[in-house]
Short mmCIF file of C-alpha atoms in Angstrom, two decimals:
data_model
loop_
_atom_site.label_atom_id
_atom_site.label_comp_id
_atom_site.label_asym_id
_atom_site.label_seq_id
_atom_site.Cartn_x
_atom_site.Cartn_y
_atom_site.Cartn_z
CA MET A 1 0.00 0.00 0.00
CA GLU A 2 1.34 3.44 -0.86
CA ARG A 3 2.36 5.68 2.00
CA ARG A 4 -0.41 8.22 1.30
CA ASP A 5 -3.04 5.45 1.26
CA LEU A 6 -1.72 4.04 4.53
CA LEU A 7 -1.95 7.47 6.14
CA SER A 8 -5.38 7.97 4.64
CA ALA A 9 -6.63 4.71 6.05
CA THR A 10 -5.18 5.54 9.45
CA ILE A 11 -6.71 8.98 9.66
CA LEU A 12 -10.02 7.67 8.36
CA ALA A 13 -10.01 5.11 11.15
CA VAL A 14 -9.73 7.78 13.82
CA LEU A 15 -11.85 10.49 12.21
CA LEU A 16 -15.56 10.57 11.44
CA ALA A 17 -16.92 13.15 9.07
CA ALA A 18 -17.98 16.23 11.00
CA CYS A 19 -21.62 17.12 10.85
CA SER A 20 -22.73 19.95 8.60
CA ALA A 21 -24.20 23.06 10.17
CA THR A 22 -25.73 26.19 8.81
CA ALA A 23 -23.37 28.80 7.39
CA THR A 24 -22.56 31.92 9.33
CA ALA A 25 -22.74 35.64 8.87
CA ALA A 26 -20.34 37.54 6.65
CA LYS A 27 -19.41 41.11 5.95
CA THR A 28 -19.28 42.53 2.45
CA ALA A 29 -16.39 42.15 0.04
CA THR A 30 -15.67 42.91 -3.57
CA PRO A 31 -15.99 40.08 -6.11
CA PRO A 32 -12.90 38.13 -7.17
CA ARG A 33 -10.95 39.67 -10.03
CA HIS A 34 -7.91 38.63 -11.99
CA GLU A 35 -4.74 40.27 -10.76
CA PRO A 36 -1.10 39.33 -11.30
CA ARG A 37 0.77 38.18 -8.24
CA ARG A 38 3.20 40.75 -6.97
CA ALA A 39 6.39 39.92 -5.14
CA VAL A 40 6.38 40.94 -1.49
CA SER A 41 9.13 43.43 -0.79
CA ALA A 42 10.78 44.16 2.52
CA SER A 43 8.59 47.22 2.90
CA ALA A 44 5.48 45.16 2.19
CA SER A 45 6.55 42.66 4.81
CA ALA A 46 6.92 45.52 7.25
CA ALA A 47 3.43 46.71 6.37
CA VAL A 48 2.09 43.25 7.10
CA SER A 49 3.34 43.43 10.66
CA SER A 50 1.37 46.57 11.39
CA SER A 51 -1.11 45.99 14.18
CA SER A 52 -3.59 48.23 12.34
CA CYS A 53 -4.00 45.71 9.52
CA ASP A 54 -6.89 43.29 9.47
CA VAL A 55 -5.64 40.71 7.00
CA TYR A 56 -8.84 38.72 7.39
CA ARG A 57 -10.81 41.32 5.43
CA GLY A 58 -10.23 41.40 1.71
CA THR A 59 -11.09 39.58 -1.48
CA TRP A 60 -10.12 36.53 -3.48
CA VAL A 61 -8.10 37.31 -6.62
CA ALA A 62 -7.23 34.86 -9.38
CA ASP A 63 -3.53 33.98 -9.46
CA GLU A 64 -2.10 31.61 -12.05
CA SER A 65 0.91 30.86 -9.84
CA TYR A 66 -1.37 28.90 -7.53
CA PRO A 67 -1.77 26.28 -6.10
CA LEU A 68 1.31 26.23 -3.91
CA TYR A 69 1.76 22.48 -4.45
CA ASP A 70 0.40 19.50 -6.31
CA ALA A 71 -1.58 17.26 -3.96
CA ALA A 72 -0.60 14.27 -6.10
CA SER A 73 2.98 14.77 -4.89
CA CYS A 74 2.05 15.09 -1.21
CA PRO A 75 2.25 11.85 0.79
CA PHE A 76 0.29 13.28 3.73
CA VAL A 77 -3.11 14.25 2.35
CA ARG A 78 -5.79 11.64 2.90
CA LYS A 79 -7.92 10.48 0.02
CA GLU A 80 -11.08 12.13 1.35
CA PHE A 81 -9.56 15.61 0.94
CA ASP A 82 -7.77 15.04 -2.39
CA CYS A 83 -10.44 16.23 -4.82
CA ARG A 84 -8.26 16.03 -7.91
CA ARG A 85 -7.34 12.46 -7.14
CA ASN A 86 -11.04 11.69 -6.77
CA GLY A 87 -11.87 13.03 -10.21
CA ARG A 88 -12.70 16.71 -9.80
CA PRO A 89 -12.26 18.04 -13.35
CA ASP A 90 -12.19 21.83 -12.81
CA THR A 91 -9.11 23.63 -11.52
CA ALA A 92 -10.16 27.26 -11.07
CA TYR A 93 -10.83 26.69 -7.35
CA LEU A 94 -7.10 26.04 -6.93
CA LYS A 95 -6.04 29.38 -8.38
CA TYR A 96 -7.31 31.97 -5.95
CA ARG A 97 -5.15 33.98 -3.60
CA TRP A 98 -6.44 35.96 -0.63
CA GLN A 99 -5.73 39.68 -0.99
CA PRO A 100 -6.27 41.72 2.20
CA SER A 101 -7.84 45.13 1.79
CA PRO A 102 -5.31 47.98 1.34
CA PRO A 103 -3.00 48.97 2.86
CA CYS A 104 -2.54 45.47 4.23
CA SER A 105 -0.65 42.74 2.42
CA LEU A 106 0.46 39.17 3.02
CA PRO A 107 3.85 37.60 2.44
CA ARG A 108 3.92 34.60 0.16
CA PHE A 109 4.17 31.40 2.17
CA ASP A 110 7.81 30.40 2.72
CA GLY A 111 7.89 26.86 4.07
CA ARG A 112 11.64 26.74 4.53
CA ARG A 113 11.56 29.89 6.61
CA LEU A 114 8.78 28.44 8.73
CA LEU A 115 10.71 25.21 9.25
CA ARG A 116 13.78 27.20 10.30
CA THR A 117 11.66 29.28 12.67
CA TRP A 118 10.30 26.10 14.23
CA ARG A 119 13.61 24.22 14.29
CA GLY A 120 13.64 21.75 17.16
CA LYS A 121 10.02 22.50 18.08
CA THR A 122 6.75 20.60 18.21
CA VAL A 123 3.61 22.03 16.62
CA ALA A 124 0.31 20.37 17.56
CA PHE A 125 -3.13 20.67 16.00
CA VAL A 126 -5.97 19.63 18.30
CA GLY A 127 -9.56 19.31 17.19
CA ASP A 128 -11.98 17.74 14.73
CA SER A 129 -11.68 16.87 11.05
CA LEU A 130 -11.68 20.54 10.01
CA VAL A 131 -8.56 21.01 12.12
CA ALA A 132 -7.20 17.92 10.35
CA ASN A 133 -8.05 19.66 7.06
CA GLN A 134 -5.69 22.49 8.02
CA TYR A 135 -3.05 20.15 9.44
CA GLU A 136 -2.76 18.08 6.27
CA SER A 137 -2.68 21.22 4.14
CA LEU A 138 0.26 22.54 6.17
CA LEU A 139 2.12 19.25 5.84
CA CYS A 140 1.75 19.44 2.07
CA MET A 141 2.89 23.08 1.98
CA LEU A 142 6.00 22.30 4.00
CA HIS A 143 6.73 19.17 1.98
CA ALA A 144 6.52 21.16 -1.26
CA ALA A 145 8.81 23.87 0.14
CA ALA A 146 11.43 21.33 1.25
CA PRO A 147 10.88 18.32 -1.03
CA GLY A 148 14.26 16.81 -0.24
CA ALA A 149 13.80 16.94 3.52
CA ARG A 150 13.63 13.58 5.27
CA THR A 151 10.31 12.90 6.94
CA ASN A 152 8.98 10.20 9.23
CA ALA A 153 5.33 9.53 9.94
CA SER A 154 3.82 7.56 12.79
CA TRP A 155 0.39 7.15 14.25
CA ALA A 156 -1.40 5.99 17.34
CA SER A 157 -5.02 5.85 18.36
CA GLY A 158 -6.36 9.35 17.78
CA SER A 159 -3.12 10.98 16.63
CA ILE A 160 -0.78 11.40 13.68
CA THR A 161 2.84 12.54 13.95
CA VAL A 162 5.04 13.75 11.08
CA ARG A 163 8.62 14.79 11.72
CA PHE A 164 10.80 16.81 9.33
CA GLU A 165 14.07 15.26 10.40
CA ASP A 166 16.45 17.75 8.80
CA TYR A 167 14.87 20.57 10.78
CA GLY A 168 13.92 18.70 13.93
CA VAL A 169 10.34 19.93 13.49
CA THR A 170 7.50 17.69 14.64
CA LEU A 171 3.89 18.28 13.62
CA VAL A 172 1.21 16.34 15.48
CA TYR A 173 -2.52 16.05 15.02
CA TYR A 174 -4.64 15.02 18.02
CA LEU A 175 -8.25 14.08 17.41
CA SER A 176 -10.47 15.87 19.93
CA HIS A 177 -14.00 16.65 18.84
CA TYR A 178 -14.89 18.74 21.89
CA LEU A 179 -11.58 19.81 23.52
CA VAL A 180 -13.02 18.35 26.73
CA ASP A 181 -13.13 14.73 27.81
CA LEU A 182 -15.34 12.14 26.16
CA ALA A 183 -15.03 8.96 28.23
CA GLY A 184 -16.74 5.74 29.13
CA ASP A 185 -18.21 4.96 32.53
CA LYS A 186 -18.33 1.63 34.35
CA ALA A 187 -21.66 0.80 32.76
CA GLY A 188 -20.20 1.18 29.29
CA ARG A 189 -21.97 4.46 28.57
CA THR A 190 -20.30 7.44 26.92
CA VAL A 191 -20.08 10.59 29.01
CA LEU A 192 -19.15 14.07 27.81
CA LYS A 193 -17.39 15.75 30.74
CA ILE A 194 -17.75 19.39 29.84
CA ASP A 195 -15.73 20.56 32.84
CA ALA A 196 -12.73 18.23 32.39
CA VAL A 197 -9.70 18.35 30.08
CA ASP A 198 -7.68 15.39 31.34
CA GLU A 199 -6.71 14.49 27.77
CA GLY A 200 -4.79 17.76 27.65
CA ARG A 201 -1.80 16.17 29.36
CA LYS A 202 -0.52 14.94 26.00
CA TRP A 203 -0.74 18.43 24.50
CA LEU A 204 1.69 19.96 26.98
CA ALA A 205 4.80 18.92 25.05
CA ALA A 206 3.96 21.24 22.15
CA ASP A 207 5.64 24.61 21.57
CA VAL A 208 2.80 25.75 19.30
CA LEU A 209 -0.83 24.66 19.71
CA VAL A 210 -3.67 25.17 17.23
CA PHE A 211 -7.11 24.30 18.60
CA GLY A 212 -10.51 24.14 17.00
CA SER A 213 -13.99 22.85 17.83
CA TRP A 214 -17.67 23.31 17.12
CA ARG A 215 -19.05 20.93 14.46
CA TRP A 216 -19.40 17.93 16.75
CA TRP A 217 -21.29 19.90 19.37
CA ALA A 218 -24.21 19.94 16.95
CA ARG A 219 -24.60 16.17 17.15
CA LYS A 220 -25.13 13.84 20.08
CA SER A 221 -22.35 11.29 20.39
CA TRP A 222 -22.74 10.72 24.15
CA ASP A 223 -25.19 9.00 26.46
CA TYR A 224 -25.13 11.83 28.98
CA ILE A 225 -23.33 15.05 29.90
CA GLN A 226 -21.54 15.56 33.19
CA ASP A 227 -20.88 19.05 34.54
CA GLY A 228 -19.33 18.74 37.98
CA ASN A 229 -21.79 16.69 40.03
CA THR A 230 -24.64 17.37 37.64
CA VAL A 231 -25.53 14.66 35.13
CA VAL A 232 -28.07 15.22 32.34
CA PRO A 233 -28.94 13.26 29.19
CA ASP A 234 -28.44 16.38 27.06
CA MET A 235 -28.56 20.17 27.13
CA ASP A 236 -28.81 23.08 24.74
CA ARG A 237 -25.83 22.63 22.44
CA THR A 238 -24.79 26.27 22.42
CA GLN A 239 -24.83 26.23 26.23
CA ALA A 240 -22.84 23.00 26.26
CA PHE A 241 -20.32 24.44 23.80
CA THR A 242 -19.93 27.54 25.95
CA LYS A 243 -19.32 25.49 29.10
CA GLY A 244 -16.88 23.21 27.30
CA LEU A 245 -14.93 26.09 25.79
CA GLN A 246 -14.75 27.80 29.18
CA ALA A 247 -13.33 24.60 30.68
CA TRP A 248 -10.74 24.47 27.87
CA ALA A 249 -9.85 28.12 28.53
CA ARG A 250 -9.35 27.41 32.25
CA TRP A 251 -7.08 24.51 31.32
CA VAL A 252 -5.00 26.69 29.01
CA ASP A 253 -4.64 29.41 31.64
CA ALA A 254 -3.76 26.91 34.35
CA ASN A 255 -1.20 25.00 32.32
CA LEU A 256 0.24 27.37 29.70
CA LEU A 257 0.11 30.89 31.18
CA ARG A 258 3.71 30.85 32.40
CA THR A 259 5.10 29.01 29.38
CA THR A 260 6.40 30.24 26.02
CA THR A 261 3.89 28.04 24.21
CA LYS A 262 2.09 29.92 21.43
CA VAL A 263 -1.64 29.20 21.26
CA PHE A 264 -3.99 29.71 18.31
CA PHE A 265 -7.66 28.95 17.79
CA GLN A 266 -9.13 28.06 14.41
CA GLY A 267 -12.16 30.20 13.69
CA TYR A 268 -15.50 28.88 12.50
CA SER A 269 -15.27 27.07 9.16
CA PRO A 270 -18.58 27.53 7.30
CA SER A 271 -20.59 24.99 5.36
CA HIS A 272 -22.37 25.84 2.12
CA LEU A 273 -25.60 23.89 2.30
CA ASN A 274 -28.08 26.70 1.68
CA GLY A 275 -27.60 28.47 -1.63
CA GLN A 276 -30.09 31.16 -0.73
CA GLU A 277 -27.41 32.59 1.52
CA TRP A 278 -25.44 33.64 -1.56
CA GLY A 279 -28.41 34.41 -3.81
CA ALA A 280 -28.89 30.98 -5.38
CA PRO A 281 -32.31 29.30 -5.76
CA PRO A 282 -33.79 27.25 -2.92
CA GLY A 283 -32.29 23.76 -2.65
CA LYS A 284 -28.93 24.75 -4.12
CA THR A 285 -25.83 23.64 -2.23
CA CYS A 286 -22.09 23.77 -2.89
CA SER A 287 -22.40 20.87 -5.31
CA GLY A 288 -21.25 21.89 -8.78
CA GLU A 289 -19.93 25.28 -7.69
CA THR A 290 -16.71 26.26 -9.43
CA GLN A 291 -16.21 29.93 -8.47
CA PRO A 292 -16.22 31.97 -5.25
CA VAL A 293 -19.21 34.09 -4.26
CA ARG A 294 -19.53 37.15 -6.48
CA GLY A 295 -21.00 40.21 -4.87
CA ALA A 296 -20.64 39.42 -1.20
CA ALA A 297 -22.90 42.32 -0.20
CA ALA A 298 -25.92 40.03 -0.39
CA TYR A 299 -24.22 37.10 1.30
CA TYR A 300 -25.34 35.78 4.68
CA ARG A 301 -28.29 38.06 5.37
CA GLY A 302 -29.04 36.31 8.65
CA GLN A 303 -27.70 36.84 12.11
CA PRO A 304 -24.02 36.21 12.93
CA ASN A 305 -23.17 32.69 13.99
CA PRO A 306 -23.49 32.57 17.79
CA GLN A 307 -20.55 30.19 18.16
CA ASP A 308 -18.23 32.77 16.64
CA ALA A 309 -19.29 35.31 19.27
CA ILE A 310 -18.82 32.72 22.02
CA VAL A 311 -15.28 31.95 20.89
CA ARG A 312 -14.35 35.63 20.77
CA ARG A 313 -15.81 36.27 24.22
CA VAL A 314 -14.04 33.31 25.81
CA LEU A 315 -10.68 34.14 24.21
CA ALA A 316 -10.98 37.78 25.31
CA GLY A 317 -11.44 36.69 28.93
CA MET A 318 -8.35 34.47 29.06
CA SER A 319 -5.10 35.34 30.80
CA LYS A 320 -3.01 33.40 28.28
CA PRO A 321 -2.91 35.23 24.93
CA VAL A 322 -4.64 33.13 22.27
CA GLN A 323 -4.67 34.32 18.68
CA LEU A 324 -7.84 33.71 16.69
CA LEU A 325 -7.29 32.51 13.12
CA ASP A 326 -10.33 34.39 11.87
CA ILE A 327 -10.99 32.34 8.74
CA THR A 328 -14.78 32.60 8.72
CA PHE A 329 -15.46 35.46 6.30
CA MET A 330 -12.91 34.49 3.67
CA SER A 331 -14.14 30.89 3.77
CA GLN A 332 -17.78 31.95 3.47
CA LEU A 333 -16.94 33.34 0.05
CA ARG A 334 -15.56 29.98 -1.15
CA LYS A 335 -18.64 27.95 -1.98
CA ASP A 336 -16.48 26.35 -4.67
CA GLY A 337 -13.86 24.90 -2.34
CA HIS A 338 -15.62 21.90 -0.74
CA THR A 339 -15.02 18.25 -1.49
CA THR A 340 -18.70 17.60 -2.45
CA LYS A 341 -18.84 14.34 -4.41
CA TYR A 342 -15.05 14.30 -4.85
CA SER A 343 -14.34 12.91 -1.39
CA GLY A 344 -13.54 9.36 -2.39
CA GLY A 345 -17.04 8.08 -1.77
CA SER A 346 -17.25 8.85 1.97
CA GLY A 347 -20.59 10.25 3.01
CA GLY A 348 -22.28 9.68 -0.33
CA PRO A 349 -22.06 11.66 -3.57
CA GLY A 350 -22.55 15.40 -3.40
CA THR A 351 -23.11 15.52 0.34
CA ASP A 352 -19.96 17.11 1.75
CA CYS A 353 -20.25 20.89 1.80
CA THR A 354 -18.30 21.04 5.06
CA HIS A 355 -14.78 19.75 4.38
CA TRP A 356 -12.39 21.41 1.96
CA CYS A 357 -10.30 20.17 -0.94
CA VAL A 358 -6.56 19.93 -0.35
CA ALA A 359 -4.94 21.71 -2.14
CA GLY A 360 -7.42 24.54 -1.73
CA VAL A 361 -8.88 26.94 0.82
CA PRO A 362 -7.02 25.51 3.89
CA ASP A 363 -3.75 26.57 2.21
CA THR A 364 -4.85 30.17 2.71
CA TRP A 365 -5.68 29.44 6.34
CA ASN A 366 -2.08 28.32 6.71
CA THR A 367 -0.70 31.34 4.88
CA LEU A 368 -2.46 33.45 7.51
CA PHE A 369 -1.16 31.12 10.23
CA TYR A 370 2.33 31.70 8.79
CA TYR A 371 1.72 35.46 8.85
CA SER A 372 0.64 35.17 12.49
CA VAL A 373 3.81 33.31 13.42
CA LEU A 374 5.96 35.94 11.71
CA THR A 375 4.19 38.88 13.30
CA ALA A 376 4.42 37.26 16.73
CA GLY A 377 8.10 38.17 16.71
CA ASN A 378 9.43 34.66 16.13
CA THR A 379 9.95 34.23 19.86
CA LEU A 380 10.09 30.49 19.35
CA ARG A 381 13.26 30.69 17.37
CA SER A 382 16.25 29.26 19.17
#
């Protein structure tokens, strides 16, 4: 079995497809337009580091120099995310670059620089399959930047580890749907302990942590919920999510406040199940979409997603600085970027408007993650 298939089978064994949820609110943006890619100068890089810039507001522009890699040459992307391998015929979705609104700009992703910055460090991604989406994208971006670098991959129950040996950089993915404990009791029942983060012990070895959670809170995968001494069969999911995220925040503050560990949180990744949200007829989904949303002024007329507000409120109340990777708006515009029927048969044809093709939109998430690492002052560098 090829290495990529072995990794795919392993990840598939520990991951279940995250449930779809309704898409969230978005602000307006101009429609994508064709622009040539411009090299980022030293002055542009300096502009990027300005605290006044909101690089998460902008527009998608067509760029023929994209994608940043060929997924067919990446041994780390699982089959379910590899849309081209699964027969997707169009390629325009691969050729969009995120352009922040002026005067902001983004540096082009430099994987070798990132590997040097992280030399000797461990970077861990913790969360559901959308966090895995970003993790595998980053592995492919680094592999393409340093194709000759020696790598080793290993896996255990609920985790994947890839090490770039020549740089001493280890990237780990830990499966955690809720960021709090999901355990079995003596009666064989599954309990969601929304006030406990005992599984966090294995995360403490990381120098950089990227967390993410929400999709699985919308489904019931437990027999009951335990909150301290209170046990209930279920509760309002938004309330449960809030309590769980607060428990995670307490864990971070208690364990990481006095460390140099850098902590990030992946923002809400939208689904595209309701075409009316971008002006399409009733019943339209992401299936068959080949271009980003044009004319974002009419997009997402409803109320903002409450989970996004909860995340912002919890992060703002923490003692440990946690940087939000605010990917929601830019991803809302990419109705064309999902795996749909090109997910290798998992979930049925045309059903997946939640996960993203790799290569694709998660590469931009990681370009912004890269930007965030650079503008943090590279304090991890030895």
